mmCIF file of C-alpha atoms in Angstrom:
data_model
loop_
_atom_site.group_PDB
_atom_site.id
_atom_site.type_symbol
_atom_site.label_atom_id
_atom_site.label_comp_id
_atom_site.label_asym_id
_atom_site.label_seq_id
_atom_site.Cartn_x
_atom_site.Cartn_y
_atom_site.Cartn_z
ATOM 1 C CA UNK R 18 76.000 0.878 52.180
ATOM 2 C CA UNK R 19 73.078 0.728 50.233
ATOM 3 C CA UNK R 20 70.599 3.285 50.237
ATOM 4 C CA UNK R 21 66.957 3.044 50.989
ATOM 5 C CA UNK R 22 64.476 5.363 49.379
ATOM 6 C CA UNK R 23 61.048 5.331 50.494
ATOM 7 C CA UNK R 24 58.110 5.605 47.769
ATOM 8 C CA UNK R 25 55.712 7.501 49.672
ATOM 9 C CA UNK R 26 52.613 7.178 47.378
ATOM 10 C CA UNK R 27 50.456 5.033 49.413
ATOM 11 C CA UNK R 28 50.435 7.409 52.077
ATOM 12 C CA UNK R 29 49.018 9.753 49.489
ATOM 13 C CA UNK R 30 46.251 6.962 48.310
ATOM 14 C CA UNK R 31 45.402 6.961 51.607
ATOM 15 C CA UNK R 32 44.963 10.788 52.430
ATOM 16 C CA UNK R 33 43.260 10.826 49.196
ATOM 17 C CA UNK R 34 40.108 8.329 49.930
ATOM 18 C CA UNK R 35 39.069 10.387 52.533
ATOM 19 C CA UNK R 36 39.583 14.030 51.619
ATOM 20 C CA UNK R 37 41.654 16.513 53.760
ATOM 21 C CA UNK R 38 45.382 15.986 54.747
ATOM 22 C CA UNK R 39 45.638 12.921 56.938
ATOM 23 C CA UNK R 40 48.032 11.749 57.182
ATOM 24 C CA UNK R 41 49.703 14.635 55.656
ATOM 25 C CA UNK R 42 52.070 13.638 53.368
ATOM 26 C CA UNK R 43 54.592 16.375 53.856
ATOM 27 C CA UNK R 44 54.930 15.720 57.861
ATOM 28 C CA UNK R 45 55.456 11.667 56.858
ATOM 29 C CA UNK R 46 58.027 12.571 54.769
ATOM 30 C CA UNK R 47 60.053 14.475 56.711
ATOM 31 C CA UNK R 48 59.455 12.096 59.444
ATOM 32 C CA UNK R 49 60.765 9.459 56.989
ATOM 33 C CA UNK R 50 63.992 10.999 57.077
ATOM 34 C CA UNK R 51 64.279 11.892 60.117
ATOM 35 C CA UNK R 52 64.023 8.141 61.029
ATOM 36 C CA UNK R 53 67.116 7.932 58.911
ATOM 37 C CA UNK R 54 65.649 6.700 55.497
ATOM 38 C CA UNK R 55 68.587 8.536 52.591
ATOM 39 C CA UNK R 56 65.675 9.207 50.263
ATOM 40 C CA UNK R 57 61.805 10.030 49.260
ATOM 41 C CA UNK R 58 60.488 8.440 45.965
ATOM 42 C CA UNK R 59 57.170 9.575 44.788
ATOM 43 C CA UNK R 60 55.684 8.197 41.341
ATOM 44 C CA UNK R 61 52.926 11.203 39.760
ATOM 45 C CA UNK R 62 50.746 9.707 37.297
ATOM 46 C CA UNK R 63 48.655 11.989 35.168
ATOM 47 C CA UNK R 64 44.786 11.142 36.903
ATOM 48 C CA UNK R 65 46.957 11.917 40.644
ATOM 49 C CA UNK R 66 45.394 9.104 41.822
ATOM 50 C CA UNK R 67 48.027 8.803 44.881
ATOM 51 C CA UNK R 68 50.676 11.600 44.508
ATOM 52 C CA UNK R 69 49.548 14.737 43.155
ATOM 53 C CA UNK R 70 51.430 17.410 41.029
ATOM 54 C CA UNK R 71 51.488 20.001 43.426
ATOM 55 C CA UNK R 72 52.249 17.536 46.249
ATOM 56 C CA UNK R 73 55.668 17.443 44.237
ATOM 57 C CA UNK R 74 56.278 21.254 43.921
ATOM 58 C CA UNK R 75 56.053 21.069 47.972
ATOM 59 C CA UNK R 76 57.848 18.019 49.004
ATOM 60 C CA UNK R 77 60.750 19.958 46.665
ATOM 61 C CA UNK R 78 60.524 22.601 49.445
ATOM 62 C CA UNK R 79 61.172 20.396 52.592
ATOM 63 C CA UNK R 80 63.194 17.233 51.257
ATOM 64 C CA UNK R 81 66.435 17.106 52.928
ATOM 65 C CA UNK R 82 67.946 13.948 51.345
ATOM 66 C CA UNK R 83 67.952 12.454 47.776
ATOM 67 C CA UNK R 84 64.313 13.509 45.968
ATOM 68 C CA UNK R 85 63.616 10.699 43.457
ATOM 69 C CA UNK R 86 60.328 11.389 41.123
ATOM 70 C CA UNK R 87 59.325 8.234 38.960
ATOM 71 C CA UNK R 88 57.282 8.309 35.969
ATOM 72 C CA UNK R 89 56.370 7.599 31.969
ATOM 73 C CA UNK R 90 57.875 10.903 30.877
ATOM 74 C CA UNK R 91 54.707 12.177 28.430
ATOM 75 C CA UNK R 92 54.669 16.001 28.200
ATOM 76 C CA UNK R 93 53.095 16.638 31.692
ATOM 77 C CA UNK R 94 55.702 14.453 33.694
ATOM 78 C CA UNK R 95 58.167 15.893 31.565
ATOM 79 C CA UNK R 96 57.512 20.065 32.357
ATOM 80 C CA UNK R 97 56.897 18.932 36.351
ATOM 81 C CA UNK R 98 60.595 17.001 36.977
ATOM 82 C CA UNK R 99 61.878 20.101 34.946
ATOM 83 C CA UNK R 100 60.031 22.080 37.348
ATOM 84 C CA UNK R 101 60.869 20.552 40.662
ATOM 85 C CA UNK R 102 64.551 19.340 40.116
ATOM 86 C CA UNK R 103 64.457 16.631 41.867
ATOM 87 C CA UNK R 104 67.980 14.644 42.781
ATOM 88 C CA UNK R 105 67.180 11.731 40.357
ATOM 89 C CA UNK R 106 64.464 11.006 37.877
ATOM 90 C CA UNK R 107 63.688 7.466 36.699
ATOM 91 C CA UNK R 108 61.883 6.879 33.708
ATOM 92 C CA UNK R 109 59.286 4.425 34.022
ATOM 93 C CA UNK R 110 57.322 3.024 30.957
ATOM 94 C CA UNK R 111 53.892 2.337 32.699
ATOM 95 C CA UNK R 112 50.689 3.154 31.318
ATOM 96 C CA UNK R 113 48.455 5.623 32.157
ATOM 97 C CA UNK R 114 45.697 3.201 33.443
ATOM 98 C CA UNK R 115 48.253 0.693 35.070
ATOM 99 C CA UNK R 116 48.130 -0.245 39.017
ATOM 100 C CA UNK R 117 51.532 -0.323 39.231
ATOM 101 C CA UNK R 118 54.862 -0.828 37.159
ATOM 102 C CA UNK R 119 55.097 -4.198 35.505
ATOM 103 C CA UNK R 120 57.980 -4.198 32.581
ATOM 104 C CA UNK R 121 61.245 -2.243 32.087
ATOM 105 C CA UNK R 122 61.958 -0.781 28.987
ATOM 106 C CA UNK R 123 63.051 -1.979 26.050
ATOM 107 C CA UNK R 124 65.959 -0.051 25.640
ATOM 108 C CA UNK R 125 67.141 -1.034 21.983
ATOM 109 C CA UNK R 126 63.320 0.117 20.577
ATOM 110 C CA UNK R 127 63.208 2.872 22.451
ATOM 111 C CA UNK R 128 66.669 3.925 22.564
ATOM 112 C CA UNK R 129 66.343 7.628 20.314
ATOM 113 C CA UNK R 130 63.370 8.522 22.577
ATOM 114 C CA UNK R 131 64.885 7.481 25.734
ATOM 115 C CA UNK R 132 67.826 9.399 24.609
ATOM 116 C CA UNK R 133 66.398 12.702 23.835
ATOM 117 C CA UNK R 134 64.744 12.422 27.299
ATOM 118 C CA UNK R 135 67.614 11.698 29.085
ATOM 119 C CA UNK R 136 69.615 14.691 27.525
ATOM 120 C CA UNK R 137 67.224 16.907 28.649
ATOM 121 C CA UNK R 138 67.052 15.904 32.066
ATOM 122 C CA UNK R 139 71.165 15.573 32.424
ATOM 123 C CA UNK R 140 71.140 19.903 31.048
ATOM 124 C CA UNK R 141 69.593 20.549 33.733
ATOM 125 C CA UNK R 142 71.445 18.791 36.278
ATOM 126 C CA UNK R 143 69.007 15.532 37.048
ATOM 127 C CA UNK R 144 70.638 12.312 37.493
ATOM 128 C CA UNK R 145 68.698 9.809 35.239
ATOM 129 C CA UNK R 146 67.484 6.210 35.955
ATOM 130 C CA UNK R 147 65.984 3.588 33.471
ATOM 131 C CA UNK R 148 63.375 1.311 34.784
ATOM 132 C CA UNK R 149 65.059 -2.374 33.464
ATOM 133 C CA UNK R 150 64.297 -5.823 33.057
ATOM 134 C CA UNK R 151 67.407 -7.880 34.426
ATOM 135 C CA UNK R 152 68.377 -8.508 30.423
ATOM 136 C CA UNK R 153 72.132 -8.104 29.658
ATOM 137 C CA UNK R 154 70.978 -6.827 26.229
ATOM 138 C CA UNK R 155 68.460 -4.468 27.861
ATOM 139 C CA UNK R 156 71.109 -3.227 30.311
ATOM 140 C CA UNK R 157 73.744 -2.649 27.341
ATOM 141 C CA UNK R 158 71.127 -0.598 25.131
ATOM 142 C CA UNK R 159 70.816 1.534 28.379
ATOM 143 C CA UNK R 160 74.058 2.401 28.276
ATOM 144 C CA UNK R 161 74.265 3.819 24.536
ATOM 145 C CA UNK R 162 70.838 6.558 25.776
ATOM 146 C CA UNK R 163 73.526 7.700 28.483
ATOM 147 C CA UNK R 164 71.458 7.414 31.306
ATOM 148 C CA UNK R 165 73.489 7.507 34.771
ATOM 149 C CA UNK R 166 71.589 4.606 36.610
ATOM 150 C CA UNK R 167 69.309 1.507 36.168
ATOM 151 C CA UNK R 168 66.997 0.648 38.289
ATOM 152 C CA UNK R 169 66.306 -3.568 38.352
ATOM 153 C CA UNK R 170 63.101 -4.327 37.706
ATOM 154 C CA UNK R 171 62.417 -7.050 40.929
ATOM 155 C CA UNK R 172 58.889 -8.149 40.758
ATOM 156 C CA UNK R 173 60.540 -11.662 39.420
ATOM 157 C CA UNK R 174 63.106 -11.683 41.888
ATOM 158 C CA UNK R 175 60.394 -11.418 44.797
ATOM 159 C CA UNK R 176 58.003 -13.973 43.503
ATOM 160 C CA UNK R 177 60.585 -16.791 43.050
ATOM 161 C CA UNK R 178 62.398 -15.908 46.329
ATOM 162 C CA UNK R 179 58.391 -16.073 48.110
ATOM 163 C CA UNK R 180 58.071 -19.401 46.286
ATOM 164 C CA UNK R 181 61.285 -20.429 48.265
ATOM 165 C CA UNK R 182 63.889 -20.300 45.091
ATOM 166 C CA UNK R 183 66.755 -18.691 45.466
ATOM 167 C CA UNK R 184 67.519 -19.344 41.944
ATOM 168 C CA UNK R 185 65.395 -16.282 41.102
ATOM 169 C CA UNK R 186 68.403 -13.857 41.508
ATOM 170 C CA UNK R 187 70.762 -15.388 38.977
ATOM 171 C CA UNK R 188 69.321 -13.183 36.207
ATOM 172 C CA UNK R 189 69.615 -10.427 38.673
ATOM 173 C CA UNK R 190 73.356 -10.756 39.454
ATOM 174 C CA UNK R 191 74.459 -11.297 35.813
ATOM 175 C CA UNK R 192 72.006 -8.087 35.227
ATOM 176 C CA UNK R 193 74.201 -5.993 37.739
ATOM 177 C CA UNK R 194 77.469 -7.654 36.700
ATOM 178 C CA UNK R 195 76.851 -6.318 33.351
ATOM 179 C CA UNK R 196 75.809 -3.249 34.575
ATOM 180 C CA UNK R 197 78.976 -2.592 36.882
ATOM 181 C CA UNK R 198 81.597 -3.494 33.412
ATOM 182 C CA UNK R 199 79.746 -0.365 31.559
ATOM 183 C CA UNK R 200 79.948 2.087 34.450
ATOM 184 C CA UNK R 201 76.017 1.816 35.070
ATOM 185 C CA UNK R 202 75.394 2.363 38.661
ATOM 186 C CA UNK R 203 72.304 0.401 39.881
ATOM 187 C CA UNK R 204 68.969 1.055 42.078
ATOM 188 C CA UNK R 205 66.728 -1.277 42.419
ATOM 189 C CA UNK R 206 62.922 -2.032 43.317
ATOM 190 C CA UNK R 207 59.417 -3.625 43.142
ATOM 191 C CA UNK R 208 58.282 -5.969 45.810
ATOM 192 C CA UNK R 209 61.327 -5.889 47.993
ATOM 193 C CA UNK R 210 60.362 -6.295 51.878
ATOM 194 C CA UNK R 211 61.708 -7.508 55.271
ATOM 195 C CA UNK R 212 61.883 -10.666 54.179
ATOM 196 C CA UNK R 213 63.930 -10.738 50.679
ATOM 197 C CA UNK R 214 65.660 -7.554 51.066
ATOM 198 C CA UNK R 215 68.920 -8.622 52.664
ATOM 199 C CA UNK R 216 69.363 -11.486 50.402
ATOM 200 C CA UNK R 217 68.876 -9.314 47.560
ATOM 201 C CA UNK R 218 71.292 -7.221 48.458
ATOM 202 C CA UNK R 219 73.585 -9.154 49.690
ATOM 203 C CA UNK R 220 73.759 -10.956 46.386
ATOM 204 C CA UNK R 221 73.982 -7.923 43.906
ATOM 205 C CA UNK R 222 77.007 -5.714 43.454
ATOM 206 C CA UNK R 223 77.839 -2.467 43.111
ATOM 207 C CA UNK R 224 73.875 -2.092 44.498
ATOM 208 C CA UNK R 225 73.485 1.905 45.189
ATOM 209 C CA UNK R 226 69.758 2.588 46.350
ATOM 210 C CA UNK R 227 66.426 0.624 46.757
ATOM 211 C CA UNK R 228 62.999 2.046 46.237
ATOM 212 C CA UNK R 229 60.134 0.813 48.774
ATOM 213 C CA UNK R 230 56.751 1.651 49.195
ATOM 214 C CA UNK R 231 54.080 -0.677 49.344
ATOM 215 C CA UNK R 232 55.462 -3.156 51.133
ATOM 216 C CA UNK R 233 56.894 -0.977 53.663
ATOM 217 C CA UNK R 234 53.962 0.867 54.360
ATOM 218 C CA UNK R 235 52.258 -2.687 54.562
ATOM 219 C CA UNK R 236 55.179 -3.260 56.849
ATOM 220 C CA UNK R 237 54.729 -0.456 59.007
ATOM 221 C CA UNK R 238 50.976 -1.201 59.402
ATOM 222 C CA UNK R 239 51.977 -4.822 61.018
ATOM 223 C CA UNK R 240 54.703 -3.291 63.152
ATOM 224 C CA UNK R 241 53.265 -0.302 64.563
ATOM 225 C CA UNK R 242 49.254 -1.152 65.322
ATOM 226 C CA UNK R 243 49.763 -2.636 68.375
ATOM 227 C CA UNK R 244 50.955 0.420 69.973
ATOM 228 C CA UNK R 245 48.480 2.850 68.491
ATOM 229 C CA UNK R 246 45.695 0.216 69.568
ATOM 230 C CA UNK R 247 46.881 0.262 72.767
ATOM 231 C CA UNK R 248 46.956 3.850 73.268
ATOM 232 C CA UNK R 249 43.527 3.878 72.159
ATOM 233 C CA UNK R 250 42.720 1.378 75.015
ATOM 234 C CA UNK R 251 44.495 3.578 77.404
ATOM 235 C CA UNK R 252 42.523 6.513 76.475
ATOM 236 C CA UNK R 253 39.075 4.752 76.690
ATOM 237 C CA UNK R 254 39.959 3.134 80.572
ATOM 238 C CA UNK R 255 37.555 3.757 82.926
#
């Protein structure tokens, strides 16, 4: 089975734009896995836009399953994941002012940094991810910075399938395939939702965990308001 890992950081935008702790972010995680999700991702970035440092320190404290913490490892990511020892770290190579992740890494440029980092992580007990482009030569030069994990890169994957074309997880399955001959094991993430998830899946071997946040959250919105609008309505009858 593959397992799901929820990225919990728009739950923290959301606390964040109004001040205070609602929702709190600690009681939504542990919710989360008590709903029977195998894993919390969060994804710090140094202005703690969404997920703040400290909210890391204290989901350490009360997450049960696999603690994932994704990020560009500068200095400051770097000291907190060595801090917090989470499960699983995946190295993400977004800038500082992006919205959101949009490349993998090149892993043949950046292989002696990548390296160094992932040495460091792996003394001190942290499974290591890279963040990857579904590239065969991207997933090889992974291999040589002895990270444990990928994790696909599957904006692409989501757009094409959206667009109705199937086709868009060739790259994806040759990606994995290459993966599974060097003893990578592979996560995924980036767009997945209700809709393209199972095919995904479905079509990608040796697949050990997604990552989901936005669109699950989105998701959840959908899903859930009716009730919550109707217990308002309830309240307010006469």
């Amino acid at each position: 089975m593959t397992k799901l890992s929820v990225n919990i950081n728009k739950i923290a935008t959301l606390r964040n734009s109004r001040g205070g702790n609602v929702p709190d972010l600690l009681k939504m995680a542990g919710d989360i896995e008590d709903f029977g999700a195998q894993g919390i991702t969060i994804h710090p970035r140094p202005d703690e836009r969404h997920i703040r440092y400290q909210d890391a320190r204290d989901l350490k404290k009360i997450v049960r399953t696999e603690y994932n913490i994704e990020g560009n490892p500068v200095e400051s990511f770097m000291q907190l994941v060595l801090e917090v020892k989470p499960t699983q770290v995946t190295l993400v190579p977004d800038a500082e002012d992006a919205i959101t992740s949009n490349a993998g890494w090149d892993t043949l440029k950046n292989r002696g940094f990548l390296s160094e980092v992932i040495a460091e992580f792996r003394n001190h007990g942290i499974r290591t991810s890279i963040f990857t482009d579904p590239d065969p030569k991207m997933i090889e030069g992974a291999v040589a910075t002895g990270t444990d994990r990928i994790e696909l890169y599957t904006e692409a994957f989501a757009a094409a399938y959206e667009k109705g074309n199937k086709d868009g997880i060739k790259p994806y399955i040759q990606a994995a395939e290459t993966a599974n001959s060097l003893g990578l094991g592979i996560n995924a993430g980036h767009d997945l939702n209700l809709e393209n998830i199972r095919f995904f899946k479905d079509n990608i071997p040796g697949l050990l965990e997604v990552s989901i946040g936005h669109a699950l959250i989105a998701e959840s919105l959908y899903l859930g308001i009716e009730n919550v609008v109707n217990m308002y309505l309830h309240k307010l009858k006469d």
